[in-house]
């Protein structure tokens, strides 16, 4: 039931504050300011020598964000690949590695094949799934559920932010186990997590600004998304969402790669969406943005309040998110990229919930 919403995707975008809260309750003891897992872990984060992450599509981008988190907070090397490559790479795997799979449906053929490969290679098998009775869940040693509820829209939204929430909780857990974050840092991260639903509600309020851009975006053929650090996977996710439901060609690039090729494409006909909260990368990304502006590129800047104050570019539109702790920014900044795709597709009148040629669960390779 779509309730008062026009599409399931719109409804699912708006459900995110609640489903994230619900999911986090499974991993976080807010009263004590600590993370915890209610089940039993069949491996020890303290002694793991590597995490191998594998997934497809949007779930893969959640994994790319998590790679930054696990490496920074827990100092564990993370190997990350799309499942359709991972399964055929014949990667040598060492003992005491964790193989972690991310899948909304729990049925994606390539992700399942990667899981079976890792099992043969003697890895600990864990999965983040939204469907606990799925095949991937059944074949895992441990599952970390996302409690997003059924996701009907083919384009994944709430499952993605719930996957990110679980992954961040796990990275904090791993950091604590390995002694790479202090008790005080853990408390600060937990406080940030506790504020996520509030920040997501604030992010949703950018809907009018974003809907106003739909008319302009509906007329273009190509859109480039740029981001640095954890905003790089968000740029890829934003581009994927736009392609899927509006059929506009879009690419997500690491901002620093701009001058290694894509800058050749920049002119007034290709908008560039820049995802840049005012974090330690902000100035670098802004200088990439200026390179775009100098070539008459049209910029849509997704930033936070302080980033918006600093931006002096004339011909740009700014989408303003709340100022949030860096660690949770990728979860909050997922919202505007989802909304940008949604409102553009809605304006164009495409079948948002069931885009052409796509299936919700991809059980063939
Ligand atoms: C994107 C999308 C797909 C899925 C991918 C993996 O909006 O929905 O890219 O993310 O097919 O599906 P799951 O998570 O079910 O393994």
mmCIF file of N, CA and C and ligand atoms in Angstrom, residues 55-60 102-108 111 136 151 153-157 163 237 240-241 244 359-362, ligand 1:
data_model
loop_
_atom_site.group_PDB
_atom_site.id
_atom_site.type_symbol
_atom_site.label_atom_id
_atom_site.label_comp_id
_atom_site.label_asym_id
_atom_site.label_seq_id
_atom_site.Cartn_x
_atom_site.Cartn_y
_atom_site.Cartn_z
ATOM 1 N N UNK A 55 29.296 -7.585 -3.527
ATOM 2 C CA UNK A 55 27.869 -7.299 -3.695
ATOM 3 C C UNK A 55 27.649 -6.754 -5.102
ATOM 4 N N UNK A 56 26.392 -6.480 -5.439
ATOM 5 C CA UNK A 56 26.075 -5.933 -6.767
ATOM 6 C C UNK A 56 25.310 -4.615 -6.637
ATOM 7 N N UNK A 57 25.471 -3.775 -7.624
ATOM 8 C CA UNK A 57 24.647 -2.565 -7.742
ATOM 9 C C UNK A 57 24.766 -1.660 -6.533
ATOM 10 N N UNK A 58 23.608 -1.245 -6.052
ATOM 11 C CA UNK A 58 23.558 -0.336 -4.911
ATOM 12 C C UNK A 58 24.208 -0.947 -3.673
ATOM 13 N N UNK A 59 24.000 -2.237 -3.474
ATOM 14 C CA UNK A 59 24.602 -2.906 -2.310
ATOM 15 C C UNK A 59 26.131 -2.847 -2.400
ATOM 16 N N UNK A 60 26.638 -2.909 -3.631
ATOM 17 C CA UNK A 60 28.083 -2.781 -3.825
ATOM 18 C C UNK A 60 28.558 -1.389 -3.382
ATOM 19 N N UNK A 102 26.621 -8.303 0.883
ATOM 20 C CA UNK A 102 25.543 -7.343 1.132
ATOM 21 C C UNK A 102 24.487 -7.553 0.054
ATOM 22 N N UNK A 103 23.263 -7.805 0.481
ATOM 23 C CA UNK A 103 22.200 -8.023 -0.498
ATOM 24 C C UNK A 103 20.839 -7.755 0.121
ATOM 25 N N UNK A 104 20.099 -6.874 -0.500
ATOM 26 C CA UNK A 104 18.733 -6.616 -0.044
ATOM 27 C C UNK A 104 17.928 -7.899 -0.134
ATOM 28 N N UNK A 105 17.860 -8.479 -1.334
ATOM 29 C CA UNK A 105 16.994 -9.644 -1.567
ATOM 30 C C UNK A 105 17.550 -10.925 -0.951
ATOM 31 N N UNK A 106 18.880 -11.013 -0.878
ATOM 32 C CA UNK A 106 19.499 -12.259 -0.423
ATOM 33 C C UNK A 106 19.469 -13.351 -1.475
ATOM 34 N N UNK A 107 19.112 -12.996 -2.711
ATOM 35 C CA UNK A 107 18.985 -14.007 -3.772
ATOM 36 C C UNK A 107 19.843 -13.698 -4.988
ATOM 37 N N UNK A 108 20.611 -12.652 -4.984
ATOM 38 C CA UNK A 108 21.355 -12.246 -6.173
ATOM 39 C C UNK A 108 22.380 -13.320 -6.556
ATOM 40 N N UNK A 111 26.226 -12.700 -6.206
ATOM 41 C CA UNK A 111 26.623 -12.538 -4.805
ATOM 42 C C UNK A 111 26.652 -13.916 -4.130
ATOM 43 N N UNK A 136 21.038 -16.486 0.523
ATOM 44 C CA UNK A 136 22.316 -15.962 1.034
ATOM 45 C C UNK A 136 22.322 -16.005 2.565
ATOM 46 N N UNK A 151 11.007 -3.939 0.524
ATOM 47 C CA UNK A 151 11.304 -2.849 -0.415
ATOM 48 C C UNK A 151 10.676 -3.229 -1.755
ATOM 49 N N UNK A 153 9.852 -0.808 -4.501
ATOM 50 C CA UNK A 153 10.423 -0.074 -5.642
ATOM 51 C C UNK A 153 11.675 -0.806 -6.118
ATOM 52 N N UNK A 154 11.815 -0.932 -7.434
ATOM 53 C CA UNK A 154 12.979 -1.664 -7.958
ATOM 54 C C UNK A 154 14.276 -0.934 -7.600
ATOM 55 N N UNK A 155 14.254 0.382 -7.641
ATOM 56 C CA UNK A 155 15.440 1.139 -7.263
ATOM 57 C C UNK A 155 15.571 1.137 -5.738
ATOM 58 N N UNK A 156 16.704 0.656 -5.272
ATOM 59 C CA UNK A 156 16.890 0.490 -3.834
ATOM 60 C C UNK A 156 17.152 1.837 -3.157
ATOM 61 N N UNK A 157 16.452 2.107 -2.079
ATOM 62 C CA UNK A 157 16.653 3.365 -1.331
ATOM 63 C C UNK A 157 16.837 3.065 0.157
ATOM 64 N N UNK A 163 21.663 -0.649 5.066
ATOM 65 C CA UNK A 163 22.934 -1.382 4.915
ATOM 66 C C UNK A 163 24.080 -0.525 5.446
ATOM 67 N N UNK A 237 26.441 5.916 -6.760
ATOM 68 C CA UNK A 237 25.064 5.524 -6.428
ATOM 69 C C UNK A 237 24.065 6.527 -7.015
ATOM 70 N N UNK A 240 23.789 5.870 -10.676
ATOM 71 C CA UNK A 240 23.031 4.633 -10.920
ATOM 72 C C UNK A 240 21.525 4.886 -10.774
ATOM 73 N N UNK A 241 21.145 5.569 -9.699
ATOM 74 C CA UNK A 241 19.726 5.847 -9.475
ATOM 75 C C UNK A 241 19.134 6.629 -10.641
ATOM 76 N N UNK A 244 18.777 4.415 -13.758
ATOM 77 C CA UNK A 244 17.759 3.385 -13.610
ATOM 78 C C UNK A 244 16.348 3.887 -13.834
ATOM 79 N N UNK A 359 14.797 -5.927 -12.929
ATOM 80 C CA UNK A 359 14.047 -6.791 -12.022
ATOM 81 C C UNK A 359 14.511 -6.524 -10.595
ATOM 82 N N UNK A 360 13.624 -6.710 -9.650
ATOM 83 C CA UNK A 360 13.963 -6.432 -8.259
ATOM 84 C C UNK A 360 14.998 -7.417 -7.738
ATOM 85 N N UNK A 361 14.890 -8.648 -8.176
ATOM 86 C CA UNK A 361 15.808 -9.647 -7.665
ATOM 87 C C UNK A 361 16.459 -10.321 -8.878
ATOM 88 N N UNK A 362 17.803 -10.269 -8.950
ATOM 89 C CA UNK A 362 18.497 -10.744 -10.143
ATOM 90 C C UNK A 362 19.084 -12.125 -9.862
HETATM 91 C C1 LIG B 1 19.742 -0.363 -7.655
HETATM 92 C C2 LIG B 1 19.332 -1.727 -7.426
HETATM 93 C C3 LIG B 1 20.243 -2.852 -7.834
HETATM 94 C C4 LIG B 1 20.462 -3.790 -6.656
HETATM 95 C C5 LIG B 1 21.302 -4.996 -7.058
HETATM 96 C C6 LIG B 1 21.605 -5.906 -5.887
HETATM 97 O O1 LIG B 1 18.780 0.557 -7.284
HETATM 98 O O2 LIG B 1 18.289 -1.952 -6.874
HETATM 99 O O3 LIG B 1 21.452 -2.352 -8.308
HETATM 100 O O4 LIG B 1 21.065 -3.054 -5.629
HETATM 101 O O5 LIG B 1 20.630 -5.709 -8.055
HETATM 102 O O6 LIG B 1 20.445 -6.453 -5.360
HETATM 103 P P1 LIG B 1 20.446 -7.155 -3.937
HETATM 104 O O7 LIG B 1 20.762 -6.098 -2.932
HETATM 105 O O8 LIG B 1 19.068 -7.706 -3.765
HETATM 106 O O9 LIG B 1 21.510 -8.209 -3.962
#
